[in-house]
């Protein structure tokens, strides 16, 4: 096909050739599908085709079987088996189908597979994101992601030595409970550690034994939502980590919001919150602005109903934009909406070093931003807003920087004891590396319900609609890209076009085509018989 739909990527093929043992897949999307569930049938068929493509490269080292969760005629045994699947993490899809006769059919389906290798199992989601969409669109995204999901599971199973990632603490960053789901997901690919500066020059790097050669302890670090300033010594440590080729994901909140005041009094003020990180990123090529973005496309907020006790009404909250990526970079390509809270704009700036700057995310075409200080009130959610006032569209909020950065301290005075020290190894120009700057730290925080962390991106206000944003996929893609897992990202960003039938035309012309398909073959055969009889009679009568 034009998009090479049935051709595996080079990175996937290379991975398959290195298999040294059997990888076995159990696919639980099989059995009798009700009428109207053709999308799931196609997903099953596409999964089988993709697994056959894997087998074509890996041979007998990839095996699979399709299992029907309803194969046991005993209803109790069916329920027991399905509970076992649920206990393993295979969350079913409760689908209400409308068959061709207009009748409603409800069924619990499991668009999942389990891959096992050397006694270790990994879940493989076949349906992808759980955000509600029209079936054709959801199917298309799921088919696009099949190679990624299957190869991703195999990479996890084969991973022995994982790159190390550091998450900084000590400056008011979110606690471990708020980052629980992100850290859990990152640990499938990386060794994740929490790290504090503590005035330690080698907080992020170390020295080779019996040598003066310095190297970074971590492949990348994450700085998420600090609420206090970094000391000059800490900024120097961070700067030199980047100069030595370290990657960084900066999730920065440049505006301070007092959520307790907003919750209790219904009003607060957004004020600038300098941390020092914005000075580094400005030198590297990204300016974090003290602004707040408002967007028509936003999440809901629970607003207390006046005069009612413990009753709330969901209202649009323009300070919680849900941004749909439109850029074609592999980090954001094909992602669903990503939810932010009190996000700020991020601009590119000219640098003396040759830095490649790529905008990853923008606000929508119906958005605007306010400069600090800004008054924020819950009453804003209850007011009718004129869409024409959202007149500052498409502001960038996340930027990727790539290249050899110049040190923030290049033209600043430093004592000779620092400049000439072999233990410090000061560099004024760095090695090739990458940085991602996002104007919001809340994008990495998972919701907490009754003291337990929920999945990152889960929308508490839309639980009935199974609404989940793509926050986790966005952050995982960021770290995959920073850590040079480009093969995985290229597979993830594939585009497959499904040539689907027009259901509207099928419904309008159903009877006509049923008659044609039923009677036309019969009439052709009868006509052929009469013609044959006539020719035969004419031949032998002569």
PDB file of C-alpha atoms in Angstrom, residues 168-440:
ATOM      1  CA  UNK A 168      14.730  15.977  41.161  1.00  0.00           C
ATOM      2  CA  UNK A 169      13.344  16.641  44.635  1.00  0.00           C
ATOM      3  CA  UNK A 170      13.875  19.310  47.263  1.00  0.00           C
ATOM      4  CA  UNK A 171      12.186  22.315  45.625  1.00  0.00           C
ATOM      5  CA  UNK A 172       8.511  21.619  46.295  1.00  0.00           C
ATOM      6  CA  UNK A 173       8.061  19.174  43.425  1.00  0.00           C
ATOM      7  CA  UNK A 174       5.019  16.818  43.469  1.00  0.00           C
ATOM      8  CA  UNK A 175       5.307  13.998  45.987  1.00  0.00           C
ATOM      9  CA  UNK A 176       5.765  10.352  45.061  1.00  0.00           C
ATOM     10  CA  UNK A 177       2.009   9.648  45.242  1.00  0.00           C
ATOM     11  CA  UNK A 178       1.250  12.351  42.672  1.00  0.00           C
ATOM     12  CA  UNK A 179       3.888  10.948  40.286  1.00  0.00           C
ATOM     13  CA  UNK A 180       3.162   7.288  41.048  1.00  0.00           C
ATOM     14  CA  UNK A 181       1.652   6.339  37.686  1.00  0.00           C
ATOM     15  CA  UNK A 182       4.283   8.150  35.608  1.00  0.00           C
ATOM     16  CA  UNK A 183       7.140   6.583  37.587  1.00  0.00           C
ATOM     17  CA  UNK A 184       5.522   3.139  37.329  1.00  0.00           C
ATOM     18  CA  UNK A 185       5.244   3.510  33.542  1.00  0.00           C
ATOM     19  CA  UNK A 186       8.793   4.868  33.184  1.00  0.00           C
ATOM     20  CA  UNK A 187      10.203   1.919  35.115  1.00  0.00           C
ATOM     21  CA  UNK A 188       9.049  -0.397  32.348  1.00  0.00           C
ATOM     22  CA  UNK A 189      11.800   1.187  30.215  1.00  0.00           C
ATOM     23  CA  UNK A 190      14.216   2.877  32.626  1.00  0.00           C
ATOM     24  CA  UNK A 191      15.733   2.753  36.092  1.00  0.00           C
ATOM     25  CA  UNK A 192      14.119   5.715  37.868  1.00  0.00           C
ATOM     26  CA  UNK A 193      15.613   7.382  40.940  1.00  0.00           C
ATOM     27  CA  UNK A 194      14.664  10.428  42.978  1.00  0.00           C
ATOM     28  CA  UNK A 195      17.696  12.689  43.370  1.00  0.00           C
ATOM     29  CA  UNK A 196      18.385  15.777  45.466  1.00  0.00           C
ATOM     30  CA  UNK A 197      21.046  18.409  44.820  1.00  0.00           C
ATOM     31  CA  UNK A 198      22.108  18.752  48.494  1.00  0.00           C
ATOM     32  CA  UNK A 199      24.878  21.104  47.362  1.00  0.00           C
ATOM     33  CA  UNK A 200      26.633  18.105  45.828  1.00  0.00           C
ATOM     34  CA  UNK A 201      28.621  18.950  42.705  1.00  0.00           C
ATOM     35  CA  UNK A 202      28.326  15.347  41.531  1.00  0.00           C
ATOM     36  CA  UNK A 203      24.604  14.981  42.197  1.00  0.00           C
ATOM     37  CA  UNK A 204      24.055  14.065  38.535  1.00  0.00           C
ATOM     38  CA  UNK A 205      27.499  12.853  37.501  1.00  0.00           C
ATOM     39  CA  UNK A 206      30.480  10.879  38.717  1.00  0.00           C
ATOM     40  CA  UNK A 207      34.181  10.264  38.072  1.00  0.00           C
ATOM     41  CA  UNK A 208      35.590   7.129  36.463  1.00  0.00           C
ATOM     42  CA  UNK A 209      37.651   5.128  38.928  1.00  0.00           C
ATOM     43  CA  UNK A 210      41.402   5.878  38.781  1.00  0.00           C
ATOM     44  CA  UNK A 211      40.755   8.595  36.244  1.00  0.00           C
ATOM     45  CA  UNK A 212      39.769  12.243  35.963  1.00  0.00           C
ATOM     46  CA  UNK A 213      37.174  11.414  33.297  1.00  0.00           C
ATOM     47  CA  UNK A 214      33.747  12.771  34.253  1.00  0.00           C
ATOM     48  CA  UNK A 215      30.498  11.191  33.120  1.00  0.00           C
ATOM     49  CA  UNK A 216      26.795  11.602  33.878  1.00  0.00           C
ATOM     50  CA  UNK A 217      25.095   9.165  36.228  1.00  0.00           C
ATOM     51  CA  UNK A 218      21.776   9.672  34.447  1.00  0.00           C
ATOM     52  CA  UNK A 219      20.836   9.597  30.793  1.00  0.00           C
ATOM     53  CA  UNK A 220      18.132  12.185  31.488  1.00  0.00           C
ATOM     54  CA  UNK A 221      16.564  14.073  34.369  1.00  0.00           C
ATOM     55  CA  UNK A 222      13.050  15.374  34.975  1.00  0.00           C
ATOM     56  CA  UNK A 223      12.422  18.642  36.816  1.00  0.00           C
ATOM     57  CA  UNK A 224       8.702  18.806  37.490  1.00  0.00           C
ATOM     58  CA  UNK A 225       6.914  21.831  38.915  1.00  0.00           C
ATOM     59  CA  UNK A 226       9.399  23.253  41.458  1.00  0.00           C
ATOM     60  CA  UNK A 227       7.899  26.024  43.594  1.00  0.00           C
ATOM     61  CA  UNK A 228      11.106  27.501  45.040  1.00  0.00           C
ATOM     62  CA  UNK A 229      14.241  29.042  43.561  1.00  0.00           C
ATOM     63  CA  UNK A 230      17.358  27.069  42.736  1.00  0.00           C
ATOM     64  CA  UNK A 231      20.622  28.349  44.197  1.00  0.00           C
ATOM     65  CA  UNK A 232      23.417  29.504  41.853  1.00  0.00           C
ATOM     66  CA  UNK A 233      25.375  26.384  42.811  1.00  0.00           C
ATOM     67  CA  UNK A 234      22.433  24.139  41.880  1.00  0.00           C
ATOM     68  CA  UNK A 235      21.971  25.909  38.543  1.00  0.00           C
ATOM     69  CA  UNK A 236      25.681  25.420  37.853  1.00  0.00           C
ATOM     70  CA  UNK A 237      25.370  21.688  38.606  1.00  0.00           C
ATOM     71  CA  UNK A 238      22.385  21.439  36.276  1.00  0.00           C
ATOM     72  CA  UNK A 239      24.082  23.462  33.546  1.00  0.00           C
ATOM     73  CA  UNK A 240      27.176  21.242  33.572  1.00  0.00           C
ATOM     74  CA  UNK A 241      25.049  18.100  33.526  1.00  0.00           C
ATOM     75  CA  UNK A 242      23.611  19.335  30.216  1.00  0.00           C
ATOM     76  CA  UNK A 243      27.042  20.370  28.929  1.00  0.00           C
ATOM     77  CA  UNK A 244      28.222  16.789  29.470  1.00  0.00           C
ATOM     78  CA  UNK A 245      25.443  15.486  27.206  1.00  0.00           C
ATOM     79  CA  UNK A 246      22.682  15.009  29.772  1.00  0.00           C
ATOM     80  CA  UNK A 247      19.097  15.258  28.550  1.00  0.00           C
ATOM     81  CA  UNK A 248      16.431  17.157  30.465  1.00  0.00           C
ATOM     82  CA  UNK A 249      12.648  17.401  30.586  1.00  0.00           C
ATOM     83  CA  UNK A 250      11.638  20.702  32.191  1.00  0.00           C
ATOM     84  CA  UNK A 251       7.993  20.829  33.348  1.00  0.00           C
ATOM     85  CA  UNK A 252       7.904  24.327  34.812  1.00  0.00           C
ATOM     86  CA  UNK A 253       5.099  26.371  36.419  1.00  0.00           C
ATOM     87  CA  UNK A 254       6.234  30.012  36.080  1.00  0.00           C
ATOM     88  CA  UNK A 255       2.979  31.266  37.657  1.00  0.00           C
ATOM     89  CA  UNK A 256       2.111  30.624  41.307  1.00  0.00           C
ATOM     90  CA  UNK A 257      -1.528  29.625  41.971  1.00  0.00           C
ATOM     91  CA  UNK A 258      -2.821  29.256  45.540  1.00  0.00           C
ATOM     92  CA  UNK A 259      -5.243  26.350  45.107  1.00  0.00           C
ATOM     93  CA  UNK A 260      -6.332  26.435  48.776  1.00  0.00           C
ATOM     94  CA  UNK A 261      -7.456  30.031  48.362  1.00  0.00           C
ATOM     95  CA  UNK A 262      -9.279  29.200  45.131  1.00  0.00           C
ATOM     96  CA  UNK A 263     -11.032  26.212  46.726  1.00  0.00           C
ATOM     97  CA  UNK A 264     -12.023  27.849  50.029  1.00  0.00           C
ATOM     98  CA  UNK A 265     -12.648  31.441  48.973  1.00  0.00           C
ATOM     99  CA  UNK A 266     -13.382  30.946  45.284  1.00  0.00           C
ATOM    100  CA  UNK A 267     -10.750  33.481  44.292  1.00  0.00           C
ATOM    101  CA  UNK A 268      -6.976  33.699  43.998  1.00  0.00           C
ATOM    102  CA  UNK A 269      -4.280  35.551  42.082  1.00  0.00           C
ATOM    103  CA  UNK A 270      -1.726  34.255  39.622  1.00  0.00           C
ATOM    104  CA  UNK A 271       1.684  35.721  40.436  1.00  0.00           C
ATOM    105  CA  UNK A 272       5.117  35.249  38.844  1.00  0.00           C
ATOM    106  CA  UNK A 273       7.203  32.492  40.451  1.00  0.00           C
ATOM    107  CA  UNK A 274      10.879  32.663  39.401  1.00  0.00           C
ATOM    108  CA  UNK A 275      12.858  29.475  39.970  1.00  0.00           C
ATOM    109  CA  UNK A 276      16.054  30.173  38.029  1.00  0.00           C
ATOM    110  CA  UNK A 277      15.328  27.369  35.565  1.00  0.00           C
ATOM    111  CA  UNK A 278      13.822  29.921  33.168  1.00  0.00           C
ATOM    112  CA  UNK A 279      17.209  31.691  33.047  1.00  0.00           C
ATOM    113  CA  UNK A 280      18.901  28.495  31.870  1.00  0.00           C
ATOM    114  CA  UNK A 281      16.246  27.657  29.288  1.00  0.00           C
ATOM    115  CA  UNK A 282      16.377  31.224  27.941  1.00  0.00           C
ATOM    116  CA  UNK A 283      20.100  30.778  27.318  1.00  0.00           C
ATOM    117  CA  UNK A 284      19.424  27.434  25.636  1.00  0.00           C
ATOM    118  CA  UNK A 285      16.715  28.834  23.325  1.00  0.00           C
ATOM    119  CA  UNK A 286      13.310  28.732  25.087  1.00  0.00           C
ATOM    120  CA  UNK A 287      11.626  31.532  27.022  1.00  0.00           C
ATOM    121  CA  UNK A 288       9.083  30.468  29.653  1.00  0.00           C
ATOM    122  CA  UNK A 289       6.546  33.297  29.977  1.00  0.00           C
ATOM    123  CA  UNK A 290       4.651  34.309  33.118  1.00  0.00           C
ATOM    124  CA  UNK A 291       1.290  33.954  31.373  1.00  0.00           C
ATOM    125  CA  UNK A 292      -1.802  31.778  31.766  1.00  0.00           C
ATOM    126  CA  UNK A 293      -3.505  30.224  28.758  1.00  0.00           C
ATOM    127  CA  UNK A 294      -7.297  30.118  28.455  1.00  0.00           C
ATOM    128  CA  UNK A 295      -8.767  27.782  25.853  1.00  0.00           C
ATOM    129  CA  UNK A 296     -12.295  27.049  24.654  1.00  0.00           C
ATOM    130  CA  UNK A 297     -11.327  23.368  24.406  1.00  0.00           C
ATOM    131  CA  UNK A 298     -10.958  22.597  28.089  1.00  0.00           C
ATOM    132  CA  UNK A 299     -11.811  20.162  30.854  1.00  0.00           C
ATOM    133  CA  UNK A 300     -14.638  20.557  33.375  1.00  0.00           C
ATOM    134  CA  UNK A 301     -14.323  21.684  36.972  1.00  0.00           C
ATOM    135  CA  UNK A 302     -16.674  20.810  39.850  1.00  0.00           C
ATOM    136  CA  UNK A 303     -18.217  24.116  41.009  1.00  0.00           C
ATOM    137  CA  UNK A 304     -20.144  24.115  44.339  1.00  0.00           C
ATOM    138  CA  UNK A 305     -23.855  24.821  43.907  1.00  0.00           C
ATOM    139  CA  UNK A 306     -24.829  27.865  45.940  1.00  0.00           C
ATOM    140  CA  UNK A 307     -27.227  27.016  48.755  1.00  0.00           C
ATOM    141  CA  UNK A 308     -26.726  23.254  48.394  1.00  0.00           C
ATOM    142  CA  UNK A 309     -24.626  21.102  50.691  1.00  0.00           C
ATOM    143  CA  UNK A 310     -21.968  18.884  49.101  1.00  0.00           C
ATOM    144  CA  UNK A 311     -23.475  19.332  45.633  1.00  0.00           C
ATOM    145  CA  UNK A 312     -21.405  20.293  42.625  1.00  0.00           C
ATOM    146  CA  UNK A 313     -21.995  21.149  38.988  1.00  0.00           C
ATOM    147  CA  UNK A 314     -19.456  20.461  36.222  1.00  0.00           C
ATOM    148  CA  UNK A 315     -18.563  23.648  34.354  1.00  0.00           C
ATOM    149  CA  UNK A 316     -16.064  24.429  31.623  1.00  0.00           C
ATOM    150  CA  UNK A 317     -12.796  25.607  33.192  1.00  0.00           C
ATOM    151  CA  UNK A 318     -10.808  27.526  30.600  1.00  0.00           C
ATOM    152  CA  UNK A 319      -7.612  27.326  32.665  1.00  0.00           C
ATOM    153  CA  UNK A 320      -7.536  23.536  32.108  1.00  0.00           C
ATOM    154  CA  UNK A 321      -7.018  23.324  28.329  1.00  0.00           C
ATOM    155  CA  UNK A 322      -7.134  19.956  26.602  1.00  0.00           C
ATOM    156  CA  UNK A 323      -4.767  20.375  23.673  1.00  0.00           C
ATOM    157  CA  UNK A 324      -4.893  18.204  20.560  1.00  0.00           C
ATOM    158  CA  UNK A 325      -1.410  17.915  19.004  1.00  0.00           C
ATOM    159  CA  UNK A 326      -1.267  19.110  15.405  1.00  0.00           C
ATOM    160  CA  UNK A 327       2.491  18.912  14.840  1.00  0.00           C
ATOM    161  CA  UNK A 328       4.020  15.999  12.914  1.00  0.00           C
ATOM    162  CA  UNK A 329       6.968  15.350  15.231  1.00  0.00           C
ATOM    163  CA  UNK A 330       7.109  11.705  16.426  1.00  0.00           C
ATOM    164  CA  UNK A 331       6.743  12.796  20.068  1.00  0.00           C
ATOM    165  CA  UNK A 332       3.213  14.116  19.532  1.00  0.00           C
ATOM    166  CA  UNK A 333       2.106  12.569  16.251  1.00  0.00           C
ATOM    167  CA  UNK A 334      -1.241  10.736  16.520  1.00  0.00           C
ATOM    168  CA  UNK A 335      -1.668  11.528  20.220  1.00  0.00           C
ATOM    169  CA  UNK A 336      -5.096  12.254  21.673  1.00  0.00           C
ATOM    170  CA  UNK A 337      -5.833  15.377  23.706  1.00  0.00           C
ATOM    171  CA  UNK A 338      -3.466  16.233  26.560  1.00  0.00           C
ATOM    172  CA  UNK A 339      -4.842  17.911  29.684  1.00  0.00           C
ATOM    173  CA  UNK A 340      -3.012  20.794  31.372  1.00  0.00           C
ATOM    174  CA  UNK A 341      -3.774  23.029  34.358  1.00  0.00           C
ATOM    175  CA  UNK A 342      -2.734  26.683  34.449  1.00  0.00           C
ATOM    176  CA  UNK A 343      -0.297  26.237  31.576  1.00  0.00           C
ATOM    177  CA  UNK A 344       1.983  29.046  30.390  1.00  0.00           C
ATOM    178  CA  UNK A 345       3.271  29.897  26.927  1.00  0.00           C
ATOM    179  CA  UNK A 346       6.824  29.034  25.841  1.00  0.00           C
ATOM    180  CA  UNK A 347       8.555  30.922  23.018  1.00  0.00           C
ATOM    181  CA  UNK A 348      11.710  30.229  21.038  1.00  0.00           C
ATOM    182  CA  UNK A 349      14.546  32.777  21.215  1.00  0.00           C
ATOM    183  CA  UNK A 350      17.600  33.351  19.076  1.00  0.00           C
ATOM    184  CA  UNK A 351      20.828  31.786  20.343  1.00  0.00           C
ATOM    185  CA  UNK A 352      24.469  32.137  19.344  1.00  0.00           C
ATOM    186  CA  UNK A 353      24.747  28.347  19.207  1.00  0.00           C
ATOM    187  CA  UNK A 354      23.148  26.495  16.307  1.00  0.00           C
ATOM    188  CA  UNK A 355      20.177  25.013  18.148  1.00  0.00           C
ATOM    189  CA  UNK A 356      17.328  23.265  16.359  1.00  0.00           C
ATOM    190  CA  UNK A 357      14.027  24.400  17.879  1.00  0.00           C
ATOM    191  CA  UNK A 358      10.815  22.409  17.328  1.00  0.00           C
ATOM    192  CA  UNK A 359       7.381  23.399  18.633  1.00  0.00           C
ATOM    193  CA  UNK A 360       5.650  20.291  20.000  1.00  0.00           C
ATOM    194  CA  UNK A 361       2.357  21.670  21.324  1.00  0.00           C
ATOM    195  CA  UNK A 362       0.234  24.750  20.729  1.00  0.00           C
ATOM    196  CA  UNK A 363      -2.972  26.069  22.208  1.00  0.00           C
ATOM    197  CA  UNK A 364      -6.004  25.818  19.935  1.00  0.00           C
ATOM    198  CA  UNK A 365      -7.234  28.402  17.450  1.00  0.00           C
ATOM    199  CA  UNK A 366      -9.802  29.520  20.068  1.00  0.00           C
ATOM    200  CA  UNK A 367      -7.493  30.504  22.895  1.00  0.00           C
ATOM    201  CA  UNK A 368      -5.847  33.477  24.522  1.00  0.00           C
ATOM    202  CA  UNK A 369      -3.432  34.205  27.345  1.00  0.00           C
ATOM    203  CA  UNK A 370      -3.296  36.610  30.276  1.00  0.00           C
ATOM    204  CA  UNK A 371      -0.172  38.146  31.735  1.00  0.00           C
ATOM    205  CA  UNK A 372       0.480  38.096  35.455  1.00  0.00           C
ATOM    206  CA  UNK A 373      -0.614  39.281  37.902  1.00  0.00           C
ATOM    207  CA  UNK A 374      -4.054  37.915  37.046  1.00  0.00           C
ATOM    208  CA  UNK A 375      -7.212  37.523  39.123  1.00  0.00           C
ATOM    209  CA  UNK A 376      -8.762  34.029  38.996  1.00  0.00           C
ATOM    210  CA  UNK A 377     -12.274  33.326  40.262  1.00  0.00           C
ATOM    211  CA  UNK A 378     -14.481  30.248  40.194  1.00  0.00           C
ATOM    212  CA  UNK A 379     -17.305  32.512  39.009  1.00  0.00           C
ATOM    213  CA  UNK A 380     -15.524  32.701  35.655  1.00  0.00           C
ATOM    214  CA  UNK A 381     -16.661  29.135  34.982  1.00  0.00           C
ATOM    215  CA  UNK A 382     -20.305  30.183  35.335  1.00  0.00           C
ATOM    216  CA  UNK A 383     -20.062  33.180  33.024  1.00  0.00           C
ATOM    217  CA  UNK A 384     -20.943  33.134  29.336  1.00  0.00           C
ATOM    218  CA  UNK A 385     -17.786  33.843  27.370  1.00  0.00           C
ATOM    219  CA  UNK A 386     -17.689  35.509  23.988  1.00  0.00           C
ATOM    220  CA  UNK A 387     -15.618  33.262  21.730  1.00  0.00           C
ATOM    221  CA  UNK A 388     -14.423  36.312  19.852  1.00  0.00           C
ATOM    222  CA  UNK A 389     -12.463  37.319  22.956  1.00  0.00           C
ATOM    223  CA  UNK A 390     -10.253  34.255  22.502  1.00  0.00           C
ATOM    224  CA  UNK A 391      -8.194  36.120  19.952  1.00  0.00           C
ATOM    225  CA  UNK A 392      -4.593  35.010  20.636  1.00  0.00           C
ATOM    226  CA  UNK A 393      -4.605  31.545  19.113  1.00  0.00           C
ATOM    227  CA  UNK A 394      -1.991  28.864  18.564  1.00  0.00           C
ATOM    228  CA  UNK A 395       0.479  29.970  21.228  1.00  0.00           C
ATOM    229  CA  UNK A 396       3.277  27.435  21.747  1.00  0.00           C
ATOM    230  CA  UNK A 397       3.408  25.732  25.148  1.00  0.00           C
ATOM    231  CA  UNK A 398       6.002  22.957  24.641  1.00  0.00           C
ATOM    232  CA  UNK A 399       9.303  23.173  22.748  1.00  0.00           C
ATOM    233  CA  UNK A 400      12.063  20.704  21.867  1.00  0.00           C
ATOM    234  CA  UNK A 401      15.649  21.990  21.713  1.00  0.00           C
ATOM    235  CA  UNK A 402      18.445  19.977  20.087  1.00  0.00           C
ATOM    236  CA  UNK A 403      22.109  20.746  19.541  1.00  0.00           C
ATOM    237  CA  UNK A 404      25.335  21.694  21.302  1.00  0.00           C
ATOM    238  CA  UNK A 405      24.262  24.230  23.902  1.00  0.00           C
ATOM    239  CA  UNK A 406      26.460  26.995  25.228  1.00  0.00           C
ATOM    240  CA  UNK A 407      26.845  27.137  28.983  1.00  0.00           C
ATOM    241  CA  UNK A 408      24.799  29.680  30.914  1.00  0.00           C
ATOM    242  CA  UNK A 409      28.101  30.546  32.609  1.00  0.00           C
ATOM    243  CA  UNK A 410      30.157  30.942  29.428  1.00  0.00           C
ATOM    244  CA  UNK A 411      30.565  34.720  29.681  1.00  0.00           C
ATOM    245  CA  UNK A 412      30.083  35.000  33.411  1.00  0.00           C
ATOM    246  CA  UNK A 413      32.832  35.477  35.960  1.00  0.00           C
ATOM    247  CA  UNK A 414      33.957  32.205  37.546  1.00  0.00           C
ATOM    248  CA  UNK A 415      36.925  31.806  39.930  1.00  0.00           C
ATOM    249  CA  UNK A 416      39.955  30.023  38.507  1.00  0.00           C
ATOM    250  CA  UNK A 417      39.442  27.309  41.131  1.00  0.00           C
ATOM    251  CA  UNK A 418      36.230  26.417  39.302  1.00  0.00           C
ATOM    252  CA  UNK A 419      37.351  27.008  35.716  1.00  0.00           C
ATOM    253  CA  UNK A 420      40.587  25.016  36.033  1.00  0.00           C
ATOM    254  CA  UNK A 421      39.535  22.266  38.427  1.00  0.00           C
ATOM    255  CA  UNK A 422      39.741  18.734  36.961  1.00  0.00           C
ATOM    256  CA  UNK A 423      37.127  17.572  39.463  1.00  0.00           C
ATOM    257  CA  UNK A 424      34.691  20.149  38.159  1.00  0.00           C
ATOM    258  CA  UNK A 425      35.705  19.901  34.503  1.00  0.00           C
ATOM    259  CA  UNK A 426      33.923  23.095  33.497  1.00  0.00           C
ATOM    260  CA  UNK A 427      32.636  23.149  29.895  1.00  0.00           C
ATOM    261  CA  UNK A 428      31.504  26.341  28.220  1.00  0.00           C
ATOM    262  CA  UNK A 429      30.093  24.442  25.212  1.00  0.00           C
ATOM    263  CA  UNK A 430      28.333  21.155  25.547  1.00  0.00           C
ATOM    264  CA  UNK A 431      28.072  17.886  23.724  1.00  0.00           C
ATOM    265  CA  UNK A 432      25.176  17.091  21.411  1.00  0.00           C
ATOM    266  CA  UNK A 433      22.049  16.706  23.542  1.00  0.00           C
ATOM    267  CA  UNK A 434      18.300  17.417  23.777  1.00  0.00           C
ATOM    268  CA  UNK A 435      16.002  19.402  26.059  1.00  0.00           C
ATOM    269  CA  UNK A 436      12.207  19.609  26.217  1.00  0.00           C
ATOM    270  CA  UNK A 437      10.555  22.609  27.888  1.00  0.00           C
ATOM    271  CA  UNK A 438       6.849  22.527  28.855  1.00  0.00           C
ATOM    272  CA  UNK A 439       5.052  25.441  30.529  1.00  0.00           C
ATOM    273  CA  UNK A 440       3.183  23.281  33.049  1.00  0.00           C
TER     274      UNK A 440
END
